[in-house]
């Protein structure tokens, strides 16, 4: 189509099927096929109508590296609490595209990637007809810690030694045991902060 939304095509007499194969950005494709009859000396016209798309795009990245995060799961609800879905998952580019009716929605992350802190903020978004709303959400990588327990004389690792970890408020984070290499790895477990 040209800037006026028109296409002029010269065709031999006959019956034709016309089908829209690609809609412009921001519009829903008119997927309904139309049949026309072309006769010499007569101009035949056919009209296709595109509805403005109401789309939400969620972009999920790491706050440390700005790297897109694949596999993060989101829930979307209407402002009145009605569930739209709780299985929207980010793709390879850390993105989710959802077509929604006009209105206000609440978007919440319900499952983060291993090694990242979940963002449990309820993000309020407003969807308007014909406009794409973009929601950017970041995840912080969790901090790491390794405990190595060894024999003071031989330097050999000691298996099955129990450690308790407390946060800065003295609350127990958990009880952990060394493996057969005398190691406890806390990657993907601890958030930023001070521990005992």
Short mmCIF file of N, CA and C in Angstrom, two decimals:
data_model
loop_
_atom_site.label_atom_id
_atom_site.label_comp_id
_atom_site.label_asym_id
_atom_site.label_seq_id
_atom_site.Cartn_x
_atom_site.Cartn_y
_atom_site.Cartn_z
N UNK A 1 0.84 -1.19 0.00
CA UNK A 1 0.00 0.00 0.00
C UNK A 1 0.89 1.25 0.00
N UNK A 2 0.37 2.34 -0.64
CA UNK A 2 1.10 3.61 -0.66
C UNK A 2 0.72 4.45 0.57
N UNK A 3 1.11 5.72 0.59
CA UNK A 3 0.86 6.55 1.77
C UNK A 3 -0.63 6.79 2.00
N UNK A 4 -1.46 6.55 0.96
CA UNK A 4 -2.91 6.68 1.11
C UNK A 4 -3.58 5.35 1.44
N UNK A 5 -2.76 4.30 1.64
CA UNK A 5 -3.31 2.98 1.94
C UNK A 5 -3.90 2.28 0.73
N UNK A 6 -3.46 2.67 -0.48
CA UNK A 6 -4.06 2.17 -1.73
C UNK A 6 -3.05 1.37 -2.53
N UNK A 7 -3.55 0.32 -3.21
CA UNK A 7 -2.76 -0.41 -4.20
C UNK A 7 -3.61 -0.48 -5.47
N UNK A 8 -3.03 -0.12 -6.63
CA UNK A 8 -3.71 -0.28 -7.92
C UNK A 8 -3.00 -1.38 -8.69
N UNK A 9 -3.76 -2.37 -9.14
CA UNK A 9 -3.18 -3.51 -9.87
C UNK A 9 -4.00 -3.77 -11.12
N UNK A 10 -3.32 -3.90 -12.27
CA UNK A 10 -4.01 -4.26 -13.52
C UNK A 10 -4.01 -5.78 -13.62
N UNK A 11 -5.23 -6.36 -13.75
CA UNK A 11 -5.35 -7.82 -13.79
C UNK A 11 -6.21 -8.24 -14.98
N UNK A 12 -5.91 -9.40 -15.59
CA UNK A 12 -6.79 -9.92 -16.63
C UNK A 12 -8.15 -10.30 -16.03
N UNK A 13 -9.17 -10.40 -16.89
CA UNK A 13 -10.50 -10.82 -16.39
C UNK A 13 -10.38 -12.14 -15.64
N UNK A 14 -11.19 -12.23 -14.59
CA UNK A 14 -11.19 -13.48 -13.84
C UNK A 14 -11.60 -13.26 -12.39
N UNK A 15 -11.58 -14.36 -11.65
CA UNK A 15 -11.91 -14.33 -10.22
C UNK A 15 -10.61 -14.46 -9.43
N UNK A 16 -10.49 -13.64 -8.40
CA UNK A 16 -9.26 -13.61 -7.62
C UNK A 16 -9.57 -13.67 -6.12
N UNK A 17 -8.62 -14.21 -5.39
CA UNK A 17 -8.67 -14.19 -3.93
C UNK A 17 -7.62 -13.20 -3.45
N UNK A 18 -8.00 -12.35 -2.52
CA UNK A 18 -7.05 -11.38 -1.97
C UNK A 18 -6.92 -11.61 -0.47
N UNK A 19 -5.67 -11.65 -0.02
CA UNK A 19 -5.40 -11.92 1.39
C UNK A 19 -4.27 -11.01 1.86
N UNK A 20 -4.47 -10.32 2.96
CA UNK A 20 -3.41 -9.49 3.54
C UNK A 20 -2.37 -10.42 4.17
N UNK A 21 -1.11 -10.17 3.88
CA UNK A 21 -0.05 -11.05 4.39
C UNK A 21 0.83 -10.38 5.44
N UNK A 22 0.77 -9.05 5.52
CA UNK A 22 1.56 -8.37 6.55
C UNK A 22 0.91 -7.04 6.88
N UNK A 23 0.72 -6.82 8.19
CA UNK A 23 0.13 -5.56 8.65
C UNK A 23 1.25 -4.59 9.04
N UNK A 24 0.96 -3.28 9.01
CA UNK A 24 1.98 -2.33 9.47
C UNK A 24 2.20 -2.45 10.98
N UNK A 25 3.36 -1.98 11.43
CA UNK A 25 3.65 -2.01 12.86
C UNK A 25 2.55 -1.30 13.63
N UNK A 26 2.13 -1.91 14.74
CA UNK A 26 1.12 -1.30 15.59
C UNK A 26 -0.30 -1.66 15.22
N UNK A 27 -0.47 -2.55 14.21
CA UNK A 27 -1.82 -2.93 13.78
C UNK A 27 -1.96 -4.45 13.72
N UNK A 28 -3.18 -4.93 13.95
CA UNK A 28 -3.48 -6.37 13.84
C UNK A 28 -3.84 -6.67 12.40
N UNK A 29 -3.29 -7.76 11.86
CA UNK A 29 -3.54 -8.12 10.46
C UNK A 29 -5.00 -8.52 10.24
N UNK A 30 -5.57 -8.07 9.12
CA UNK A 30 -6.92 -8.48 8.71
C UNK A 30 -6.76 -9.81 7.98
N UNK A 31 -7.05 -10.92 8.67
CA UNK A 31 -6.75 -12.24 8.11
C UNK A 31 -7.89 -12.80 7.27
N UNK A 32 -8.91 -11.96 7.03
CA UNK A 32 -10.05 -12.49 6.30
C UNK A 32 -9.86 -12.33 4.79
N UNK A 33 -9.99 -13.45 4.10
CA UNK A 33 -9.76 -13.51 2.65
C UNK A 33 -10.99 -12.95 1.92
N UNK A 34 -10.74 -12.20 0.83
CA UNK A 34 -11.85 -11.64 0.04
C UNK A 34 -11.73 -12.10 -1.42
N UNK A 35 -12.87 -12.47 -1.99
CA UNK A 35 -12.92 -12.87 -3.41
C UNK A 35 -13.46 -11.71 -4.24
N UNK A 36 -12.83 -11.49 -5.40
CA UNK A 36 -13.32 -10.44 -6.31
C UNK A 36 -13.40 -10.99 -7.73
N UNK A 37 -14.26 -10.34 -8.54
CA UNK A 37 -14.37 -10.67 -9.96
C UNK A 37 -13.92 -9.44 -10.74
N UNK A 38 -12.95 -9.62 -11.65
CA UNK A 38 -12.44 -8.53 -12.47
C UNK A 38 -13.01 -8.66 -13.87
N UNK A 39 -13.60 -7.55 -14.38
CA UNK A 39 -14.15 -7.53 -15.74
C UNK A 39 -13.55 -6.36 -16.49
N UNK A 40 -13.33 -6.53 -17.80
CA UNK A 40 -12.77 -5.47 -18.63
C UNK A 40 -13.62 -4.22 -18.56
N UNK A 41 -12.94 -3.06 -18.44
CA UNK A 41 -13.63 -1.78 -18.45
C UNK A 41 -14.26 -1.40 -17.13
N UNK A 42 -14.13 -2.24 -16.13
CA UNK A 42 -14.71 -1.93 -14.82
C UNK A 42 -13.62 -1.93 -13.75
N UNK A 43 -13.75 -0.98 -12.85
CA UNK A 43 -12.79 -0.97 -11.74
C UNK A 43 -13.44 -1.64 -10.53
N UNK A 44 -12.75 -2.61 -9.99
CA UNK A 44 -13.24 -3.31 -8.80
C UNK A 44 -12.38 -2.88 -7.62
N UNK A 45 -13.04 -2.61 -6.51
CA UNK A 45 -12.25 -2.24 -5.33
C UNK A 45 -12.61 -3.13 -4.15
N UNK A 46 -11.66 -3.29 -3.28
CA UNK A 46 -11.85 -4.10 -2.08
C UNK A 46 -11.15 -3.38 -0.92
N UNK A 47 -11.75 -3.44 0.25
CA UNK A 47 -11.21 -2.73 1.41
C UNK A 47 -10.86 -3.71 2.53
N UNK A 48 -9.66 -3.54 3.08
CA UNK A 48 -9.22 -4.29 4.26
C UNK A 48 -9.05 -3.30 5.40
N UNK A 49 -9.45 -3.70 6.60
CA UNK A 49 -9.39 -2.80 7.76
C UNK A 49 -8.46 -3.39 8.82
N UNK A 50 -7.54 -2.57 9.29
CA UNK A 50 -6.63 -3.00 10.36
C UNK A 50 -7.00 -2.32 11.67
N UNK A 51 -7.09 -3.13 12.72
CA UNK A 51 -7.40 -2.61 14.05
C UNK A 51 -6.09 -2.26 14.76
N UNK A 52 -6.03 -1.08 15.39
CA UNK A 52 -4.81 -0.74 16.14
C UNK A 52 -4.52 -1.80 17.20
N UNK A 53 -3.27 -2.17 17.29
CA UNK A 53 -2.84 -3.20 18.24
C UNK A 53 -2.57 -2.56 19.60
N UNK A 54 -3.01 -3.21 20.64
CA UNK A 54 -2.66 -2.76 21.99
C UNK A 54 -1.69 -3.78 22.54
N UNK A 55 -0.43 -3.42 22.59
CA UNK A 55 0.61 -4.38 22.89
C UNK A 55 1.45 -3.96 24.09
N UNK A 56 1.81 -4.95 24.90
CA UNK A 56 2.76 -4.75 25.99
C UNK A 56 4.04 -5.49 25.64
N UNK A 57 5.16 -4.80 25.74
CA UNK A 57 6.46 -5.45 25.56
C UNK A 57 7.20 -5.38 26.89
N UNK A 58 7.60 -6.55 27.41
CA UNK A 58 8.39 -6.63 28.64
C UNK A 58 9.83 -6.92 28.23
N UNK A 59 10.77 -6.15 28.75
CA UNK A 59 12.19 -6.37 28.47
C UNK A 59 12.89 -6.68 29.78
N UNK A 60 13.53 -7.85 29.84
CA UNK A 60 14.15 -8.32 31.09
C UNK A 60 15.67 -8.39 30.91
N UNK A 61 16.40 -7.67 31.77
CA UNK A 61 17.86 -7.67 31.67
C UNK A 61 18.50 -7.79 33.05
N UNK A 62 19.81 -8.10 33.03
CA UNK A 62 20.60 -8.12 34.26
C UNK A 62 20.99 -6.70 34.61
N UNK A 63 20.82 -6.32 35.88
CA UNK A 63 21.20 -4.96 36.29
C UNK A 63 22.71 -4.79 36.33
N UNK A 64 23.46 -5.91 36.41
CA UNK A 64 24.92 -5.83 36.47
C UNK A 64 25.54 -5.66 35.09
N UNK A 65 25.00 -6.40 34.10
CA UNK A 65 25.64 -6.45 32.77
C UNK A 65 24.75 -5.94 31.65
N UNK A 66 23.47 -5.68 31.91
CA UNK A 66 22.49 -5.28 30.90
C UNK A 66 22.22 -6.42 29.90
N UNK A 67 22.66 -7.63 30.24
CA UNK A 67 22.46 -8.80 29.38
C UNK A 67 20.99 -9.22 29.43
N UNK A 68 20.38 -9.55 28.25
CA UNK A 68 19.00 -10.03 28.28
C UNK A 68 18.89 -11.38 28.99
N UNK A 69 17.81 -11.58 29.72
CA UNK A 69 17.63 -12.81 30.50
C UNK A 69 16.49 -13.64 29.93
N UNK A 70 16.82 -14.82 29.47
CA UNK A 70 15.84 -15.75 28.89
C UNK A 70 15.27 -16.66 29.98
N UNK A 71 13.95 -16.93 29.92
CA UNK A 71 13.35 -17.91 30.81
C UNK A 71 12.77 -17.36 32.09
N UNK A 72 12.68 -16.02 32.21
CA UNK A 72 12.06 -15.40 33.39
C UNK A 72 10.54 -15.42 33.18
N UNK A 73 9.80 -15.77 34.23
CA UNK A 73 8.34 -15.96 34.11
C UNK A 73 7.60 -14.79 34.77
N UNK A 74 6.57 -14.30 34.07
CA UNK A 74 5.77 -13.18 34.57
C UNK A 74 4.29 -13.56 34.64
N UNK A 75 3.61 -12.85 35.55
CA UNK A 75 2.16 -12.95 35.66
C UNK A 75 1.58 -11.58 35.31
N UNK A 76 0.45 -11.59 34.57
CA UNK A 76 -0.23 -10.34 34.22
C UNK A 76 -1.68 -10.42 34.69
N UNK A 77 -2.10 -9.37 35.40
CA UNK A 77 -3.49 -9.27 35.87
C UNK A 77 -4.07 -7.93 35.48
N UNK A 78 -5.39 -7.89 35.32
CA UNK A 78 -6.06 -6.60 35.16
C UNK A 78 -5.99 -5.89 36.50
N UNK A 79 -6.22 -4.57 36.49
CA UNK A 79 -6.16 -3.79 37.73
C UNK A 79 -7.16 -4.28 38.77
N UNK A 80 -8.26 -4.92 38.30
CA UNK A 80 -9.27 -5.44 39.24
C UNK A 80 -8.91 -6.80 39.82
N UNK A 81 -7.72 -7.31 39.45
CA UNK A 81 -7.25 -8.60 39.98
C UNK A 81 -7.50 -9.78 39.07
N UNK A 82 -8.26 -9.60 38.00
CA UNK A 82 -8.55 -10.72 37.08
C UNK A 82 -7.27 -11.18 36.40
N UNK A 83 -7.00 -12.49 36.47
CA UNK A 83 -5.77 -13.06 35.92
C UNK A 83 -5.85 -13.16 34.40
N UNK A 84 -4.85 -12.59 33.72
CA UNK A 84 -4.71 -12.73 32.27
C UNK A 84 -3.88 -13.99 31.98
N UNK A 85 -2.83 -14.19 32.76
CA UNK A 85 -1.97 -15.37 32.59
C UNK A 85 -0.79 -15.30 33.53
N UNK A 86 -0.25 -16.47 33.88
CA UNK A 86 0.93 -16.51 34.77
C UNK A 86 2.04 -17.36 34.18
N UNK A 87 2.04 -17.45 32.84
CA UNK A 87 3.05 -18.28 32.17
C UNK A 87 3.70 -17.55 31.00
N UNK A 88 3.86 -16.24 31.15
CA UNK A 88 4.54 -15.46 30.11
C UNK A 88 6.05 -15.54 30.37
N UNK A 89 6.80 -16.08 29.38
CA UNK A 89 8.23 -16.37 29.58
C UNK A 89 9.07 -15.56 28.60
N UNK A 90 10.16 -14.96 29.09
CA UNK A 90 11.04 -14.17 28.22
C UNK A 90 11.76 -15.05 27.20
N UNK A 91 11.96 -14.51 25.99
CA UNK A 91 12.64 -15.25 24.91
C UNK A 91 14.14 -15.02 24.95
N UNK A 92 14.85 -15.43 23.88
CA UNK A 92 16.31 -15.29 23.81
C UNK A 92 16.78 -13.86 23.98
N UNK A 93 15.94 -12.90 23.60
CA UNK A 93 16.31 -11.49 23.71
C UNK A 93 15.79 -10.87 25.00
N UNK A 94 15.30 -11.73 25.92
CA UNK A 94 14.80 -11.25 27.20
C UNK A 94 13.47 -10.52 27.07
N UNK A 95 12.69 -10.86 26.03
CA UNK A 95 11.47 -10.10 25.75
C UNK A 95 10.21 -10.97 25.77
N UNK A 96 9.11 -10.31 26.09
CA UNK A 96 7.77 -10.91 26.02
C UNK A 96 6.89 -9.89 25.30
N UNK A 97 6.08 -10.38 24.34
CA UNK A 97 5.11 -9.52 23.66
C UNK A 97 3.72 -10.06 23.98
N UNK A 98 2.82 -9.18 24.45
CA UNK A 98 1.47 -9.60 24.80
C UNK A 98 0.47 -8.59 24.22
N UNK A 99 -0.53 -9.08 23.49
CA UNK A 99 -1.60 -8.22 23.00
C UNK A 99 -2.67 -8.13 24.09
N UNK A 100 -2.96 -6.91 24.51
CA UNK A 100 -3.92 -6.68 25.59
C UNK A 100 -4.93 -5.63 25.19
N UNK A 101 -6.10 -5.72 25.78
CA UNK A 101 -7.10 -4.68 25.57
C UNK A 101 -6.65 -3.41 26.29
N UNK A 102 -7.23 -2.30 25.87
CA UNK A 102 -6.93 -1.03 26.51
C UNK A 102 -7.30 -1.10 28.00
N UNK A 103 -6.46 -0.52 28.85
CA UNK A 103 -6.75 -0.52 30.28
C UNK A 103 -5.49 -0.57 31.12
N UNK A 104 -5.67 -0.73 32.45
CA UNK A 104 -4.53 -0.80 33.37
C UNK A 104 -4.29 -2.24 33.79
N UNK A 105 -3.02 -2.61 33.86
CA UNK A 105 -2.63 -3.98 34.21
C UNK A 105 -1.52 -3.96 35.25
N UNK A 106 -1.44 -5.07 36.00
CA UNK A 106 -0.38 -5.26 36.98
C UNK A 106 0.49 -6.43 36.52
N UNK A 107 1.78 -6.18 36.39
CA UNK A 107 2.73 -7.18 35.89
C UNK A 107 3.70 -7.53 37.02
N UNK A 108 3.83 -8.83 37.32
CA UNK A 108 4.70 -9.27 38.42
C UNK A 108 5.57 -10.42 37.96
N UNK A 109 6.85 -10.34 38.30
CA UNK A 109 7.76 -11.47 38.03
C UNK A 109 7.48 -12.56 39.06
N UNK A 110 7.28 -13.78 38.60
CA UNK A 110 6.99 -14.86 39.56
C UNK A 110 8.08 -15.93 39.60
N UNK A 111 9.01 -15.90 38.62
CA UNK A 111 10.13 -16.86 38.68
C UNK A 111 11.34 -16.22 38.01
N UNK A 112 12.41 -16.06 38.79
CA UNK A 112 13.66 -15.50 38.26
C UNK A 112 14.56 -16.64 37.80
N UNK A 113 15.64 -16.29 37.11
CA UNK A 113 16.64 -17.28 36.73
C UNK A 113 17.49 -17.63 37.95
N UNK A 114 18.04 -18.83 37.94
CA UNK A 114 18.99 -19.20 39.00
C UNK A 114 20.14 -18.20 38.98
N UNK A 115 20.53 -17.75 40.17
CA UNK A 115 21.63 -16.81 40.26
C UNK A 115 21.20 -15.36 40.26
N UNK A 116 19.87 -15.14 40.18
CA UNK A 116 19.35 -13.77 40.17
C UNK A 116 18.29 -13.60 41.24
N UNK A 117 18.26 -12.39 41.81
CA UNK A 117 17.27 -12.05 42.82
C UNK A 117 15.95 -11.71 42.11
N UNK A 118 14.85 -12.28 42.58
CA UNK A 118 13.55 -12.02 41.94
C UNK A 118 13.12 -10.58 42.20
N UNK A 119 12.50 -9.96 41.20
CA UNK A 119 11.93 -8.63 41.36
C UNK A 119 10.45 -8.81 41.67
N UNK A 120 10.08 -8.64 42.94
CA UNK A 120 8.69 -8.90 43.34
C UNK A 120 7.82 -7.64 43.32
N UNK A 121 8.32 -6.59 42.65
CA UNK A 121 7.54 -5.35 42.50
C UNK A 121 6.31 -5.61 41.63
N UNK A 122 5.18 -5.03 42.01
CA UNK A 122 4.00 -5.06 41.13
C UNK A 122 4.10 -3.84 40.23
N UNK A 123 4.37 -4.08 38.94
CA UNK A 123 4.53 -2.99 37.98
C UNK A 123 3.16 -2.66 37.38
N UNK A 124 2.73 -1.41 37.53
CA UNK A 124 1.45 -0.98 36.98
C UNK A 124 1.69 -0.37 35.60
N UNK A 125 1.00 -0.89 34.59
CA UNK A 125 1.16 -0.39 33.22
C UNK A 125 -0.19 -0.02 32.64
N UNK A 126 -0.18 1.02 31.82
CA UNK A 126 -1.41 1.47 31.16
C UNK A 126 -1.28 1.17 29.68
N UNK A 127 -2.27 0.47 29.13
CA UNK A 127 -2.28 0.11 27.72
C UNK A 127 -3.25 1.03 26.99
N UNK A 128 -2.76 1.65 25.89
CA UNK A 128 -3.60 2.52 25.07
C UNK A 128 -3.66 1.97 23.65
N UNK A 129 -4.81 2.12 23.02
CA UNK A 129 -5.02 1.60 21.66
C UNK A 129 -3.98 2.19 20.70
N UNK A 130 -3.41 1.29 19.88
CA UNK A 130 -2.47 1.72 18.85
C UNK A 130 -1.09 2.08 19.34
N UNK A 131 -0.84 1.93 20.64
CA UNK A 131 0.48 2.26 21.18
C UNK A 131 1.10 1.04 21.84
N UNK A 132 2.41 0.94 21.71
CA UNK A 132 3.10 -0.15 22.39
C UNK A 132 3.66 0.37 23.70
N UNK A 133 3.31 -0.29 24.79
CA UNK A 133 3.82 0.06 26.11
C UNK A 133 5.02 -0.84 26.41
N UNK A 134 6.12 -0.23 26.82
CA UNK A 134 7.34 -1.00 27.10
C UNK A 134 7.61 -0.96 28.61
N UNK A 135 7.77 -2.14 29.20
CA UNK A 135 8.12 -2.27 30.62
C UNK A 135 9.50 -2.90 30.72
N UNK A 136 10.43 -2.17 31.30
CA UNK A 136 11.80 -2.69 31.49
C UNK A 136 11.96 -3.12 32.94
N UNK A 137 12.41 -4.36 33.13
CA UNK A 137 12.59 -4.90 34.49
C UNK A 137 13.98 -5.50 34.57
N UNK A 138 14.70 -5.17 35.64
CA UNK A 138 16.06 -5.69 35.83
C UNK A 138 16.11 -6.67 36.99
N UNK A 139 17.06 -7.61 36.92
CA UNK A 139 17.33 -8.52 38.03
C UNK A 139 18.77 -8.35 38.47
N UNK A 140 18.97 -8.33 39.80
CA UNK A 140 20.32 -8.28 40.35
C UNK A 140 20.86 -9.69 40.48
N UNK A 141 22.14 -9.87 40.09
CA UNK A 141 22.78 -11.17 40.30
C UNK A 141 23.03 -11.35 41.79
N UNK A 142 22.83 -12.58 42.27
CA UNK A 142 23.08 -12.89 43.68
C UNK A 142 24.59 -13.01 43.91
N UNK A 143 25.02 -12.66 45.13
CA UNK A 143 26.44 -12.74 45.46
C UNK A 143 26.88 -14.17 45.73
N UNK A 144 28.20 -14.38 45.75
CA UNK A 144 28.73 -15.73 45.97
C UNK A 144 29.63 -15.81 47.19
N UNK A 145 29.73 -16.99 47.75
CA UNK A 145 30.60 -17.25 48.89
C UNK A 145 30.98 -18.73 48.83
N UNK A 146 32.25 -19.03 49.15
CA UNK A 146 32.69 -20.43 49.24
C UNK A 146 33.38 -20.63 50.58
N UNK A 147 32.99 -21.70 51.27
CA UNK A 147 33.68 -22.12 52.50
C UNK A 147 34.46 -23.38 52.17
N UNK A 148 35.74 -23.38 52.55
CA UNK A 148 36.59 -24.55 52.35
C UNK A 148 37.07 -25.01 53.73
N UNK A 149 36.76 -26.26 54.09
CA UNK A 149 37.13 -26.81 55.41
C UNK A 149 38.23 -27.84 55.20
N UNK A 150 39.41 -27.57 55.83
CA UNK A 150 40.54 -28.49 55.64
C UNK A 150 41.18 -28.87 56.98
N UNK A 151 41.88 -29.99 56.97
CA UNK A 151 42.65 -30.45 58.12
C UNK A 151 43.86 -29.53 58.27
N UNK A 152 44.07 -28.98 59.49
CA UNK A 152 45.15 -28.00 59.69
C UNK A 152 46.55 -28.61 59.56
N UNK A 153 46.64 -29.92 59.68
CA UNK A 153 47.96 -30.57 59.59
C UNK A 153 48.21 -31.08 58.18
N UNK A 154 47.25 -31.83 57.63
CA UNK A 154 47.48 -32.47 56.32
C UNK A 154 47.01 -31.57 55.15
N UNK A 155 46.13 -30.61 55.43
CA UNK A 155 45.59 -29.78 54.35
C UNK A 155 44.52 -30.50 53.55
N UNK A 156 44.13 -31.70 53.98
CA UNK A 156 43.11 -32.48 53.27
C UNK A 156 41.71 -31.91 53.57
N UNK A 157 40.81 -31.98 52.59
CA UNK A 157 39.44 -31.50 52.82
C UNK A 157 38.72 -32.37 53.84
N UNK A 158 37.81 -31.76 54.61
CA UNK A 158 37.03 -32.50 55.60
C UNK A 158 35.57 -32.50 55.15
N UNK A 159 35.03 -33.71 55.07
CA UNK A 159 33.66 -33.94 54.58
C UNK A 159 32.62 -33.81 55.69
N UNK A 160 31.42 -33.30 55.35
CA UNK A 160 30.23 -33.31 56.21
C UNK A 160 30.36 -32.46 57.47
N UNK A 161 31.08 -31.34 57.38
CA UNK A 161 31.16 -30.41 58.50
C UNK A 161 29.99 -29.44 58.37
N UNK A 162 29.31 -29.19 59.49
CA UNK A 162 28.10 -28.37 59.48
C UNK A 162 28.42 -26.91 59.77
N UNK A 163 27.86 -26.00 58.95
CA UNK A 163 27.98 -24.56 59.16
C UNK A 163 26.59 -23.93 59.16
N UNK A 164 26.42 -22.93 60.02
CA UNK A 164 25.19 -22.12 59.99
C UNK A 164 25.56 -20.73 59.50
N UNK A 165 24.71 -20.16 58.67
CA UNK A 165 24.94 -18.82 58.16
C UNK A 165 23.82 -17.91 58.66
N UNK A 166 24.22 -16.72 59.17
CA UNK A 166 23.27 -15.74 59.70
C UNK A 166 23.38 -14.45 58.89
N UNK A 167 22.25 -13.78 58.70
CA UNK A 167 22.30 -12.49 58.00
C UNK A 167 22.67 -11.39 58.99
N UNK A 168 22.70 -10.13 58.53
CA UNK A 168 23.16 -9.02 59.37
C UNK A 168 22.27 -8.78 60.60
N UNK A 169 21.02 -9.28 60.54
CA UNK A 169 20.10 -9.13 61.67
C UNK A 169 20.13 -10.32 62.63
N UNK A 170 21.05 -11.27 62.36
CA UNK A 170 21.17 -12.44 63.20
C UNK A 170 20.17 -13.54 62.87
N UNK A 171 19.42 -13.36 61.79
CA UNK A 171 18.44 -14.37 61.37
C UNK A 171 19.16 -15.49 60.62
N UNK A 172 18.77 -16.73 60.91
CA UNK A 172 19.42 -17.88 60.27
C UNK A 172 19.02 -17.96 58.80
N UNK A 173 20.03 -17.96 57.93
CA UNK A 173 19.80 -18.14 56.49
C UNK A 173 19.63 -19.62 56.19
N UNK A 174 20.43 -20.45 56.89
CA UNK A 174 20.34 -21.89 56.67
C UNK A 174 21.49 -22.64 57.29
N UNK A 175 21.37 -23.97 57.27
CA UNK A 175 22.42 -24.87 57.76
C UNK A 175 22.96 -25.62 56.56
N UNK A 176 24.30 -25.70 56.45
CA UNK A 176 24.92 -26.26 55.25
C UNK A 176 26.04 -27.22 55.66
N UNK A 177 26.33 -28.19 54.80
CA UNK A 177 27.36 -29.20 55.08
C UNK A 177 28.38 -29.24 53.95
N UNK A 178 29.66 -29.44 54.34
CA UNK A 178 30.71 -29.52 53.31
C UNK A 178 30.57 -30.81 52.50
N UNK A 179 30.94 -30.71 51.22
CA UNK A 179 30.89 -31.89 50.35
C UNK A 179 32.18 -32.70 50.49
N UNK A 180 32.38 -33.70 49.62
CA UNK A 180 33.56 -34.57 49.78
C UNK A 180 34.88 -33.85 49.43
N UNK A 181 34.79 -32.60 48.95
CA UNK A 181 35.99 -31.80 48.73
C UNK A 181 36.14 -30.75 49.82
N UNK A 182 35.31 -30.87 50.87
CA UNK A 182 35.37 -29.94 51.99
C UNK A 182 34.81 -28.56 51.66
N UNK A 183 33.96 -28.50 50.63
CA UNK A 183 33.49 -27.21 50.11
C UNK A 183 31.99 -27.03 50.31
N UNK A 184 31.60 -25.79 50.63
CA UNK A 184 30.20 -25.36 50.52
C UNK A 184 30.21 -24.14 49.61
N UNK A 185 29.47 -24.21 48.51
CA UNK A 185 29.34 -23.07 47.60
C UNK A 185 27.97 -22.43 47.80
N UNK A 186 27.97 -21.11 47.96
CA UNK A 186 26.73 -20.36 48.17
C UNK A 186 26.33 -19.55 46.95
N UNK A 187 26.91 -19.84 45.79
CA UNK A 187 26.49 -19.13 44.58
C UNK A 187 24.99 -19.30 44.41
N UNK A 188 24.33 -18.23 44.00
CA UNK A 188 22.88 -18.24 43.71
C UNK A 188 22.01 -18.36 44.96
N UNK A 189 22.61 -18.22 46.17
CA UNK A 189 21.83 -18.34 47.39
C UNK A 189 21.76 -17.00 48.13
N UNK A 190 22.91 -16.32 48.25
CA UNK A 190 22.97 -15.12 49.10
C UNK A 190 22.79 -13.83 48.31
N UNK A 191 21.96 -12.95 48.86
CA UNK A 191 21.84 -11.61 48.30
C UNK A 191 23.01 -10.75 48.80
N UNK A 192 23.17 -9.55 48.21
CA UNK A 192 24.21 -8.64 48.68
C UNK A 192 24.01 -8.37 50.17
N UNK A 193 25.11 -8.30 50.91
CA UNK A 193 24.99 -7.97 52.33
C UNK A 193 26.08 -8.57 53.17
N UNK A 194 25.95 -8.37 54.50
CA UNK A 194 26.94 -8.88 55.48
C UNK A 194 26.37 -10.13 56.15
N UNK A 195 27.24 -11.14 56.28
CA UNK A 195 26.81 -12.41 56.88
C UNK A 195 27.81 -12.85 57.95
N UNK A 196 27.30 -13.71 58.84
CA UNK A 196 28.16 -14.32 59.86
C UNK A 196 28.08 -15.82 59.70
#
